[in-house]
Amino acid sequence: MPQNSPNKKLENVKTVYTFWGRCPLLYRAQDQITFLGRAKIIRSRAIKMIGLKKGNKVLEVACGSGRNFPYLVEAIGRNGLILGFDYSQEMLDSAEKWCERNDWETIKLVHGDAAFLNINETNFDGVVSVLGMSAIPGWKDALQRCHDVLRPGGKLVVCDARLFSGLLKILNPLVKAIYSTLAAWDPSKNIPETMNEVFGNVKLEKFNGGTFFIAVSVKKSGKSGKNTG
Ligand SMILES: C[S@@+](CC[C@H](N)C(=O)[O-])C[C@H]1O[C@@H](n2cnc3c(N)ncnc32)[C@H](O)[C@@H]1O
């Protein structure tokens, strides 16, 4: 098996997130470092950009331990559906405990690889992924599946991290080494560009000096999203 084959990468995802799933407090602490102290602002902004209404149905791809659930629950209320999907059973176990503590009964959790996104539900009002696409080995297939399960007019919101530009570029080798090892992060992916290819549209907002972005694509009507009018 080649070193960087998707299977090897998935194995790495499993190893890395087994650790984080078992250490939820540590994950919360590193979250603040990753977002440079702005986790709440950026996460709530990402969820707001889906444009959810009460009672809507939303999918979170690579939901992890559920850091976005409070914002999603607030957006859809207690009557909608939040489907959290992740490859790490340990992250999902941690998410489940948090749901139980908060009585979030509208949240369902599904285990699997986002490249296949084997779920029964379709016609989601929104799909979101925060720091997920940069870790998912089959991310291009995952973006296509996100498109497929949205209703026409539904939005995909991807919030993710990038390397520094400008003077702080000097830190990039260190940042890349740390986050690729500890978070299976691959900053070489051009996620907004692929969203544009799949959906035929994308809008971008940048945060933290360009090291974070929120990209939004809207599903057009028609069979394929690939530049259909
Ligand atoms: C940095 S964490 C982000 C978790 C969460 N979205 C958050 O905002 O805290 C990346 C997540 O991507 C998940 N992941 C990586 N590859 C995946 C795949 N192929 N399918 C589904 N989830 C995947 C990991 O298990 C992990 O929970």
Coordinates of N, CA and C and ligand atoms in Angstrom, one line a residue:
M1 N 0.9 -1.2 0.0 CA 0.0 0.0 0.0 C 0.9 1.3 0.0
P2 N 0.7 2.2 -1.0 CA 1.6 3.4 -0.9 C 1.4 4.2 0.3
Q3 N 2.4 4.9 0.8 CA 2.4 5.6 2.1 C 1.2 6.6 2.2
N4 N 0.9 7.3 1.1 CA -0.1 8.3 1.1 C -1.4 7.9 0.5
S5 N -1.7 6.6 0.4 CA -3.0 6.1 -0.2 C -4.1 6.5 0.7
P6 N -5.3 6.7 0.2 CA -6.5 7.0 1.0 C -6.7 6.1 2.2
N7 N -6.4 4.8 2.0 CA -6.6 3.9 3.2 C -5.7 4.2 4.3
K8 N -4.4 4.5 3.9 CA -3.4 4.8 5.0 C -3.8 6.1 5.7
K9 N -4.3 7.1 4.9 CA -4.8 8.3 5.4 C -6.0 8.1 6.4
L10 N -6.9 7.3 6.0 CA -8.0 7.0 6.8 C -7.6 6.4 8.1
E11 N -6.6 5.5 8.0 CA -6.1 4.8 9.3 C -5.5 5.9 10.2
N12 N -4.8 6.9 9.6 CA -4.2 7.9 10.3 C -5.3 8.8 11.0
V13 N -6.4 9.1 10.3 CA -7.5 9.8 10.8 C -8.1 9.1 12.1
K14 N -8.2 7.8 11.9 CA -8.8 7.0 13.0 C -7.9 7.1 14.3
T15 N -6.5 6.9 14.0 CA -5.6 6.9 15.2 C -5.6 8.3 15.9
V16 N -5.5 9.4 15.0 CA -5.5 10.7 15.6 C -6.7 11.0 16.4
Y17 N -7.9 10.7 15.8 CA -9.1 11.2 16.5 C -9.6 10.2 17.5
T18 N -9.1 9.0 17.6 CA -9.3 8.1 18.7 C -8.8 8.8 20.0
F19 N -7.6 9.4 19.8 CA -7.0 10.1 20.9 C -7.8 11.3 21.3
W20 N -8.2 12.2 20.4 CA -8.9 13.4 20.7 C -10.3 13.1 21.3
G21 N -10.9 12.0 20.7 CA -12.3 11.6 21.2 C -12.2 11.2 22.7
R22 N -11.1 10.6 23.1 CA -10.9 10.2 24.5 C -10.5 11.3 25.4
C23 N -10.1 12.4 24.8 CA -9.6 13.6 25.6 C -10.4 14.8 25.3
P24 N -11.7 14.8 25.5 CA -12.6 16.0 25.1 C -12.2 17.3 25.7
L25 N -11.7 17.3 26.9 CA -11.3 18.6 27.5 C -10.0 19.2 26.8
L26 N -9.1 18.3 26.5 CA -7.9 18.7 25.7 C -8.3 19.2 24.4
Y27 N -9.3 18.5 23.7 CA -9.8 19.0 22.4 C -10.3 20.4 22.5
R28 N -11.1 20.6 23.6 CA -11.7 22.0 23.7 C -10.6 23.0 23.9
A29 N -9.6 22.7 24.6 CA -8.5 23.6 24.9 C -7.7 23.9 23.6
Q30 N -7.4 22.9 22.8 CA -6.7 23.1 21.5 C -7.6 23.9 20.5
D31 N -8.9 23.7 20.7 CA -9.8 24.4 19.8 C -9.6 25.9 19.9
Q32 N -9.4 26.4 21.1 CA -9.2 27.9 21.3 C -7.9 28.3 20.6
I33 N -6.9 27.4 20.7 CA -5.6 27.8 20.1 C -5.7 27.8 18.6
T34 N -6.4 26.8 18.1 CA -6.6 26.7 16.6 C -7.3 27.9 16.0
F35 N -8.3 28.3 16.7 CA -9.1 29.5 16.3 C -8.5 30.8 16.8
L36 N -7.4 30.8 17.4 CA -6.7 32.0 17.9 C -7.7 32.7 18.9
G37 N -8.4 32.0 19.7 CA -9.3 32.6 20.7 C -10.7 33.0 20.1
R38 N -10.9 32.7 18.8 CA -12.2 33.2 18.2 C -13.1 32.1 17.8
A39 N -13.0 31.0 18.5 CA -13.8 29.8 18.1 C -15.3 30.1 18.1
K40 N -15.8 30.8 19.1 CA -17.2 31.1 19.2 C -17.7 32.0 18.1
I41 N -16.9 33.0 17.8 CA -17.3 34.0 16.8 C -17.3 33.3 15.4
I42 N -16.3 32.5 15.1 CA -16.2 31.9 13.7 C -17.1 30.8 13.6
R43 N -17.3 30.0 14.6 CA -18.2 28.8 14.5 C -19.7 29.4 14.4
S44 N -20.0 30.4 15.2 CA -21.4 30.9 15.1 C -21.7 31.5 13.8
R45 N -20.7 32.2 13.3 CA -20.8 32.9 11.9 C -21.0 31.8 10.9
A46 N -20.3 30.7 10.9 CA -20.4 29.6 9.9 C -21.8 29.1 9.9
I47 N -22.3 28.8 11.1 CA -23.7 28.2 11.2 C -24.7 29.3 10.8
K48 N -24.5 30.5 11.1 CA -25.5 31.6 10.6 C -25.5 31.6 9.1
M49 N -24.4 31.4 8.5 CA -24.3 31.5 7.0 C -25.1 30.3 6.3
I50 N -25.5 29.3 7.0 CA -26.3 28.2 6.4 C -27.7 28.8 6.1
G51 N -28.1 29.8 7.0 CA -29.4 30.4 6.8 C -30.5 29.4 7.2
L52 N -30.3 28.7 8.3 CA -31.3 27.7 8.8 C -32.5 28.4 9.4
K53 N -33.7 27.7 9.3 CA -34.9 28.2 10.0 C -35.3 27.1 11.0
K54 N -36.2 27.5 11.9 CA -36.7 26.6 12.9 C -37.3 25.4 12.2
G55 N -37.0 24.2 12.7 CA -37.6 23.0 12.2 C -36.9 22.4 10.9
N56 N -35.8 23.1 10.5 CA -35.0 22.6 9.4 C -34.2 21.3 9.6
K57 N -33.7 20.8 8.5 CA -32.9 19.5 8.6 C -31.5 19.8 8.2
V58 N -30.5 19.6 9.0 CA -29.1 19.9 8.7 C -28.2 18.8 8.9
L59 N -27.2 18.7 8.1 CA -26.2 17.6 8.2 C -24.9 18.3 8.5
E60 N -24.2 17.8 9.6 CA -22.8 18.2 9.8 C -21.9 17.1 9.5
V61 N -21.0 17.3 8.5 CA -20.1 16.3 8.0 C -18.8 16.5 8.8
A62 N -18.3 15.4 9.3 CA -17.1 15.4 10.2 C -17.4 16.3 11.5
C63 N -18.5 15.9 12.1 CA -19.0 16.7 13.3 C -18.1 16.6 14.5
G64 N -17.2 15.5 14.5 CA -16.3 15.3 15.7 C -17.1 15.2 16.9
S65 N -16.6 15.9 18.0 CA -17.3 15.8 19.3 C -18.4 16.7 19.5
G66 N -18.8 17.4 18.4 CA -20.0 18.2 18.4 C -19.9 19.7 18.8
R67 N -18.7 20.3 18.6 CA -18.4 21.7 19.0 C -19.5 22.6 18.3
N68 N -20.0 22.3 17.2 CA -21.0 23.2 16.5 C -22.4 22.9 16.9
F69 N -22.7 21.9 17.7 CA -24.1 21.5 18.0 C -24.8 22.6 18.7
P70 N -24.2 23.4 19.7 CA -25.0 24.4 20.4 C -25.6 25.4 19.4
Y71 N -24.8 25.8 18.4 CA -25.2 26.8 17.4 C -26.3 26.2 16.5
L72 N -26.1 24.9 16.1 CA -27.1 24.3 15.3 C -28.4 24.1 16.0
V73 N -28.4 23.7 17.3 CA -29.6 23.6 18.0 C -30.3 24.9 18.2
E74 N -29.5 25.9 18.4 CA -30.1 27.3 18.5 C -30.8 27.7 17.2
A75 N -30.2 27.3 16.1 CA -30.7 27.7 14.8 C -32.0 27.0 14.4
I76 N -32.1 25.7 14.7 CA -33.3 24.9 14.2 C -34.3 24.7 15.3
G77 N -33.9 25.0 16.5 CA -34.9 24.7 17.6 C -34.9 23.2 17.9
R78 N -35.9 22.8 18.6 CA -36.0 21.4 19.1 C -36.8 20.5 18.3
N79 N -37.3 21.0 17.1 CA -38.2 20.2 16.2 C -37.5 19.7 14.9
G80 N -36.4 20.3 14.6 CA -35.7 19.9 13.4 C -34.9 18.6 13.5
L81 N -34.0 18.4 12.6 CA -33.1 17.3 12.6 C -31.7 17.7 12.4
I82 N -30.8 17.3 13.3 CA -29.3 17.6 13.1 C -28.7 16.2 12.9
L83 N -28.1 15.9 11.8 CA -27.4 14.6 11.6 C -25.9 14.9 11.6
G84 N -25.3 14.3 12.6 CA -23.8 14.5 12.8 C -23.2 13.2 12.2
F85 N -22.2 13.4 11.3 CA -21.6 12.3 10.6 C -20.1 12.4 10.9
D86 N -19.5 11.3 11.2 CA -18.0 11.3 11.5 C -17.4 9.9 11.3
Y87 N -16.1 9.9 11.0 CA -15.4 8.7 10.8 C -14.8 8.1 12.1
S88 N -14.7 8.9 13.1 CA -14.1 8.5 14.4 C -15.2 8.1 15.4
Q89 N -15.3 6.8 15.7 CA -16.3 6.4 16.7 C -16.1 7.1 18.1
E90 N -14.8 7.3 18.4 CA -14.5 7.9 19.7 C -15.0 9.4 19.7
M91 N -14.8 10.1 18.6 CA -15.3 11.5 18.6 C -16.9 11.4 18.7
L92 N -17.5 10.5 18.0 CA -19.0 10.4 18.1 C -19.4 10.0 19.5
D93 N -18.6 9.1 20.2 CA -19.0 8.8 21.5 C -19.0 10.0 22.4
S94 N -18.0 10.8 22.2 CA -17.8 12.1 23.0 C -19.0 13.0 22.7
A95 N -19.4 13.1 21.4 CA -20.5 13.9 21.0 C -21.8 13.4 21.6
E96 N -21.9 12.1 21.7 CA -23.2 11.5 22.2 C -23.3 11.8 23.7
K97 N -22.2 11.8 24.4 CA -22.3 12.1 25.8 C -22.7 13.6 26.0
W98 N -22.2 14.4 25.2 CA -22.5 15.9 25.3 C -24.0 16.1 24.9
C99 N -24.5 15.3 23.9 CA -26.0 15.4 23.6 C -26.8 15.0 24.8
E100 N -26.4 13.9 25.4 CA -27.2 13.4 26.6 C -27.2 14.4 27.7
R101 N -26.1 15.0 28.0 CA -26.0 16.0 29.0 C -26.9 17.2 28.8
N102 N -27.1 17.5 27.5 CA -27.9 18.7 27.1 C -29.3 18.4 26.7
D103 N -29.7 17.1 26.7 CA -31.0 16.7 26.2 C -31.3 17.1 24.8
W104 N -30.2 17.0 23.9 CA -30.4 17.4 22.5 C -31.0 16.2 21.8
E105 N -32.3 16.0 21.8 CA -32.9 14.8 21.2 C -33.0 14.9 19.7
T106 N -32.8 16.1 19.1 CA -33.0 16.2 17.7 C -31.7 15.8 16.9
I107 N -30.6 15.5 17.7 CA -29.4 15.1 17.1 C -29.2 13.6 16.9
K108 N -28.9 13.2 15.7 CA -28.7 11.8 15.4 C -27.2 11.7 15.0
L109 N -26.5 10.6 15.3 CA -25.1 10.5 15.0 C -24.9 9.3 14.1
V110 N -24.1 9.5 13.0 CA -23.9 8.4 12.1 C -22.4 8.2 11.9
H111 N -21.9 7.0 11.9 CA -20.5 6.7 11.7 C -20.2 6.3 10.3
G112 N -19.2 6.9 9.7 CA -18.8 6.4 8.3 C -17.8 7.4 7.7
D113 N -17.4 7.0 6.4 CA -16.5 7.8 5.7 C -17.3 8.8 4.8
A114 N -17.0 10.1 5.0 CA -17.7 11.2 4.2 C -17.5 11.1 2.7
A115 N -16.5 10.4 2.3 CA -16.3 10.2 0.8 C -17.5 9.4 0.2
F116 N -18.1 8.6 1.1 CA -19.3 7.8 0.6 C -20.6 8.3 1.2
L117 N -20.5 8.9 2.4 CA -21.6 9.5 3.1 C -22.9 8.6 2.9
N118 N -22.8 7.4 3.5 CA -23.9 6.5 3.4 C -24.9 6.8 4.5
I119 N -25.9 7.6 4.1 CA -27.0 8.0 5.0 C -28.3 7.8 4.2
N120 N -29.4 7.6 4.9 CA -30.7 7.4 4.3 C -31.3 8.8 4.0
E121 N -31.1 9.8 4.8 CA -31.7 11.1 4.6 C -31.2 11.8 3.4
T122 N -32.1 12.5 2.7 CA -31.6 13.5 1.6 C -32.4 14.8 1.8
N123 N -32.3 15.7 0.9 CA -33.1 16.9 0.9 C -32.8 17.8 2.2
F124 N -31.5 17.8 2.5 CA -31.2 18.7 3.7 C -31.3 20.1 3.3
D125 N -31.7 20.9 4.3 CA -31.8 22.4 4.1 C -30.4 23.0 4.1
G126 N -29.5 22.3 4.8 CA -28.1 22.8 4.9 C -27.2 21.7 5.2
V127 N -25.9 21.9 4.8 CA -24.8 21.0 5.2 C -23.7 21.8 5.6
V128 N -23.0 21.4 6.7 CA -21.9 22.2 7.2 C -20.7 21.3 7.5
S129 N -19.5 21.8 7.4 CA -18.4 21.1 7.8 C -17.3 22.1 8.3
V130 N -16.9 21.9 9.6 CA -16.0 22.9 10.2 C -14.7 22.1 10.5
L131 N -13.6 22.5 9.9 CA -12.3 21.8 10.0 C -12.4 20.3 9.7
G132 N -13.4 20.0 8.8 CA -13.6 18.6 8.4 C -12.9 18.3 7.1
M133 N -13.2 19.1 6.1 CA -12.7 18.8 4.7 C -11.2 18.7 4.6
S134 N -10.5 19.6 5.4 CA -9.0 19.5 5.3 C -8.5 18.2 5.9
A135 N -9.3 17.5 6.7 CA -8.9 16.2 7.3 C -9.4 15.0 6.6
I136 N -10.4 15.2 5.7 CA -11.1 14.0 5.1 C -10.2 13.6 3.9
P137 N -9.7 12.4 3.8 CA -8.9 12.0 2.7 C -9.6 12.1 1.3
G138 N -10.9 11.6 1.3 CA -11.6 11.6 0.0 C -12.5 12.9 0.0
W139 N -11.9 14.1 0.2 CA -12.7 15.3 0.4 C -13.4 15.7 -0.9
K140 N -12.9 15.4 -2.1 CA -13.6 15.9 -3.3 C -14.9 15.1 -3.5
D141 N -14.8 13.8 -3.2 CA -16.0 12.9 -3.3 C -17.0 13.4 -2.2
A142 N -16.4 13.7 -1.0 CA -17.3 14.2 0.1 C -18.1 15.5 -0.3
L143 N -17.4 16.4 -1.0 CA -18.0 17.6 -1.4 C -19.2 17.3 -2.4
Q144 N -18.9 16.4 -3.3 CA -19.9 16.0 -4.3 C -21.1 15.3 -3.5
R145 N -20.8 14.5 -2.5 CA -21.9 13.9 -1.8 C -22.7 14.9 -1.0
C146 N -22.0 15.9 -0.5 CA -22.7 17.0 0.2 C -23.7 17.7 -0.7
H147 N -23.2 17.9 -1.9 CA -24.1 18.5 -2.9 C -25.3 17.6 -3.2
D148 N -25.1 16.3 -3.3 CA -26.2 15.4 -3.7 C -27.3 15.3 -2.6
V149 N -26.9 15.5 -1.4 CA -27.9 15.3 -0.3 C -28.6 16.6 0.1
L150 N -28.2 17.7 -0.6 CA -28.9 19.0 -0.3 C -30.2 19.1 -1.2
R151 N -31.2 19.8 -0.7 CA -32.3 20.2 -1.5 C -31.9 21.3 -2.4
P152 N -32.5 21.5 -3.6 CA -32.2 22.7 -4.4 C -32.4 23.9 -3.6
G153 N -31.5 24.8 -3.6 CA -31.5 26.1 -2.8 C -30.9 25.9 -1.4
G154 N -30.6 24.7 -1.1 CA -29.9 24.4 0.2 C -28.4 24.8 0.1
K155 N -27.8 25.1 1.3 CA -26.4 25.6 1.3 C -25.4 24.7 1.9
L156 N -24.3 24.6 1.3 CA -23.1 24.0 1.9 C -22.2 25.0 2.5
V157 N -21.9 25.0 3.8 CA -21.0 25.9 4.4 C -19.8 25.1 4.9
V158 N -18.6 25.5 4.4 CA -17.4 24.9 4.8 C -16.5 25.9 5.5
C159 N -16.1 25.7 6.7 CA -15.2 26.5 7.5 C -14.0 25.8 7.7
D160 N -12.8 26.3 7.3 CA -11.6 25.6 7.4 C -10.4 26.5 7.6
A161 N -9.2 25.9 7.8 CA -8.0 26.7 8.1 C -7.0 26.6 7.0
R162 N -6.2 27.7 6.9 CA -5.2 27.7 5.9 C -3.9 28.1 6.5
L163 N -2.8 28.0 5.7 CA -1.5 28.4 6.2 C -1.4 30.0 6.3
F164 N -0.5 30.5 7.0 CA -0.3 32.0 7.0 C 0.2 32.5 5.7
S165 N -0.1 33.7 5.4 CA 0.5 34.4 4.2 C 1.3 35.6 4.8
G166 N 2.0 36.3 4.0 CA 2.7 37.5 4.5 C 3.9 37.1 5.4
L167 N 4.2 38.0 6.3 CA 5.4 37.8 7.2 C 5.3 36.5 8.0
L168 N 4.1 36.2 8.5 CA 4.0 35.0 9.3 C 4.2 33.7 8.6
K169 N 4.4 33.8 7.3 CA 4.7 32.6 6.5 C 5.8 31.7 7.1
I170 N 6.7 32.4 7.7 CA 7.9 31.8 8.3 C 7.5 30.7 9.3
L171 N 6.2 30.8 9.9 CA 5.8 29.8 10.8 C 5.1 28.6 10.2
N172 N 4.9 28.7 8.9 CA 4.1 27.6 8.2 C 4.7 26.2 8.3
P173 N 6.0 26.0 8.2 CA 6.5 24.6 8.3 C 6.2 24.0 9.7
L174 N 6.3 24.9 10.7 CA 6.0 24.4 12.1 C 4.5 24.1 12.2
V175 N 3.6 25.1 11.8 CA 2.2 24.9 11.9 C 1.8 23.6 11.1
K176 N 2.3 23.5 9.9 CA 1.9 22.3 9.1 C 2.4 21.0 9.8
A177 N 3.6 21.0 10.3 CA 4.1 19.8 11.0 C 3.2 19.4 12.2
I178 N 2.8 20.4 13.0 CA 2.0 20.2 14.2 C 0.6 19.7 13.8
Y179 N 0.0 20.4 12.9 CA -1.5 20.1 12.6 C -1.6 18.9 11.7
S180 N -0.6 18.6 10.9 CA -0.8 17.4 10.0 C -0.6 16.2 10.9
T181 N 0.3 16.3 11.9 CA 0.5 15.2 12.8 C -0.6 15.0 13.8
L182 N -1.1 16.1 14.4 CA -2.0 16.0 15.5 C -3.5 16.1 15.1
A183 N -3.7 16.5 13.8 CA -5.1 16.7 13.4 C -5.4 16.1 12.0
A184 N -4.4 15.4 11.4 CA -4.6 14.9 10.0 C -4.9 16.0 9.0
W185 N -4.4 17.2 9.3 CA -4.7 18.4 8.5 C -3.9 18.4 7.2
D186 N -4.5 18.7 6.1 CA -3.8 18.8 4.8 C -4.2 20.2 4.2
P187 N -3.3 21.2 4.4 CA -3.7 22.5 4.0 C -3.5 22.8 2.5
S188 N -3.0 21.7 1.8 CA -2.8 21.9 0.3 C -4.1 21.8 -0.5
K189 N -5.2 21.5 0.1 CA -6.5 21.3 -0.6 C -7.1 22.7 -0.9
N190 N -7.4 22.9 -2.2 CA -8.1 24.2 -2.5 C -9.6 23.9 -2.4
I191 N -10.2 24.0 -1.2 CA -11.6 23.6 -1.0 C -12.6 24.5 -1.7
P192 N -12.4 25.9 -1.6 CA -13.4 26.8 -2.3 C -13.4 26.5 -3.8
E193 N -12.2 26.3 -4.4 CA -12.2 26.0 -5.8 C -13.0 24.8 -6.2
T194 N -12.8 23.7 -5.4 CA -13.6 22.5 -5.7 C -15.1 22.7 -5.4
M195 N -15.4 23.5 -4.4 CA -16.8 23.8 -4.2 C -17.4 24.5 -5.4
N196 N -16.6 25.4 -5.9 CA -17.1 26.1 -7.1 C -17.3 25.2 -8.3
E197 N -16.4 24.2 -8.4 CA -16.5 23.2 -9.5 C -17.8 22.4 -9.3
V198 N -18.0 21.9 -8.1 CA -19.2 21.0 -7.8 C -20.5 21.8 -7.9
F199 N -20.5 23.0 -7.3 CA -21.8 23.7 -7.2 C -22.0 24.7 -8.3
G200 N -20.9 25.2 -8.9 CA -21.1 26.2 -9.9 C -21.1 27.6 -9.3
N201 N -20.9 27.7 -8.0 CA -20.8 29.0 -7.3 C -20.2 28.8 -5.9
V202 N -19.5 29.9 -5.4 CA -19.0 29.9 -4.1 C -18.7 31.3 -3.6
K203 N -19.0 31.6 -2.4 CA -18.6 32.9 -1.8 C -17.8 32.7 -0.6
L204 N -16.8 33.6 -0.4 CA -15.8 33.4 0.6 C -15.7 34.5 1.6
E205 N -15.6 34.2 2.9 CA -15.3 35.2 3.9 C -14.0 34.7 4.6
K206 N -13.1 35.7 5.0 CA -11.9 35.3 5.6 C -11.8 35.9 7.0
F207 N -11.1 35.2 7.9 CA -11.0 35.5 9.3 C -9.5 35.3 9.7
N208 N -9.2 35.9 10.9 CA -7.9 35.7 11.5 C -6.7 35.8 10.5
G209 N -6.7 37.0 9.8 CA -5.7 37.3 8.9 C -5.6 36.3 7.7
G210 N -6.7 35.7 7.3 CA -6.8 34.8 6.2 C -6.5 33.4 6.5
T211 N -6.2 33.1 7.8 CA -5.9 31.7 8.2 C -7.2 30.9 8.3
F212 N -8.3 31.5 8.4 CA -9.6 30.8 8.4 C -10.5 31.4 7.3
F213 N -11.3 30.5 6.7 CA -12.3 31.0 5.7 C -13.6 30.2 6.0
I214 N -14.6 30.9 5.6 CA -15.9 30.3 5.5 C -16.4 30.4 4.0
A215 N -16.6 29.2 3.4 CA -17.0 29.2 2.0 C -18.4 28.7 1.9
V216 N -19.3 29.4 1.1 CA -20.7 29.0 1.0 C -21.0 28.8 -0.5
S217 N -21.6 27.6 -0.7 CA -22.1 27.3 -2.1 C -23.6 26.9 -1.9
V218 N -24.4 27.3 -3.0 CA -25.8 27.0 -3.0 C -26.1 26.0 -4.1
K219 N -26.9 25.0 -3.7 CA -27.3 24.0 -4.7 C -28.3 24.6 -5.7
K220 N -27.9 24.5 -7.0 CA -28.8 25.0 -8.0 C -29.8 23.8 -8.3
S221 N -30.9 24.2 -9.0 CA -31.8 23.1 -9.4 C -31.2 22.4 -10.7
G222 N -31.6 21.2 -10.9 CA -31.0 20.5 -12.1 C -30.3 19.3 -11.5
K223 N -30.0 18.3 -12.4 CA -29.5 17.0 -12.0 C -28.1 17.1 -11.4
S224 N -27.2 17.7 -12.0 CA -25.8 17.8 -11.5 C -25.5 19.2 -11.1
G225 N -24.7 19.4 -10.1 CA -24.3 20.8 -9.7 C -23.2 21.3 -10.5
K226 N -22.6 20.5 -11.3 CA -21.4 20.9 -12.0 C -21.7 21.9 -13.1
N227 N -21.7 23.2 -12.6 CA -21.9 24.3 -13.5 C -23.2 24.3 -14.3
T228 N -24.3 23.7 -13.6 CA -25.6 23.8 -14.2 C -26.2 25.2 -14.0
G229 N -27.0 25.7 -14.9 CA -27.4 27.0 -14.8 C -28.6 27.2 -14.0
Ligands
LIG1 C1 -10.5 18.8 13.3 S1 -11.8 17.7 13.6 C2 -13.2 18.8 13.5 C3 -14.4 18.3 14.2 C4 -15.5 19.2 14.3 N1 -16.1 19.5 13.0 C5 -15.2 20.5 15.0 O1 -15.5 21.6 14.4 O2 -14.6 20.5 16.1 C6 -11.8 16.8 12.1 C7 -12.9 15.7 12.1 O3 -12.9 15.1 10.8 C8 -13.3 13.7 11.0 N2 -13.0 13.0 9.7 C9 -11.8 12.9 9.1 N3 -11.9 12.1 8.0 C10 -13.2 11.8 7.9 C11 -13.9 11.0 6.9 N4 -13.3 10.4 5.9 N5 -15.3 10.9 7.1 C12 -15.9 11.5 8.2 N6 -15.2 12.2 9.1 C13 -13.9 12.4 9.0 C14 -12.4 13.3 12.1 O4 -12.8 12.1 12.7 C15 -12.6 14.5 13.1 O5 -13.7 14.3 13.9

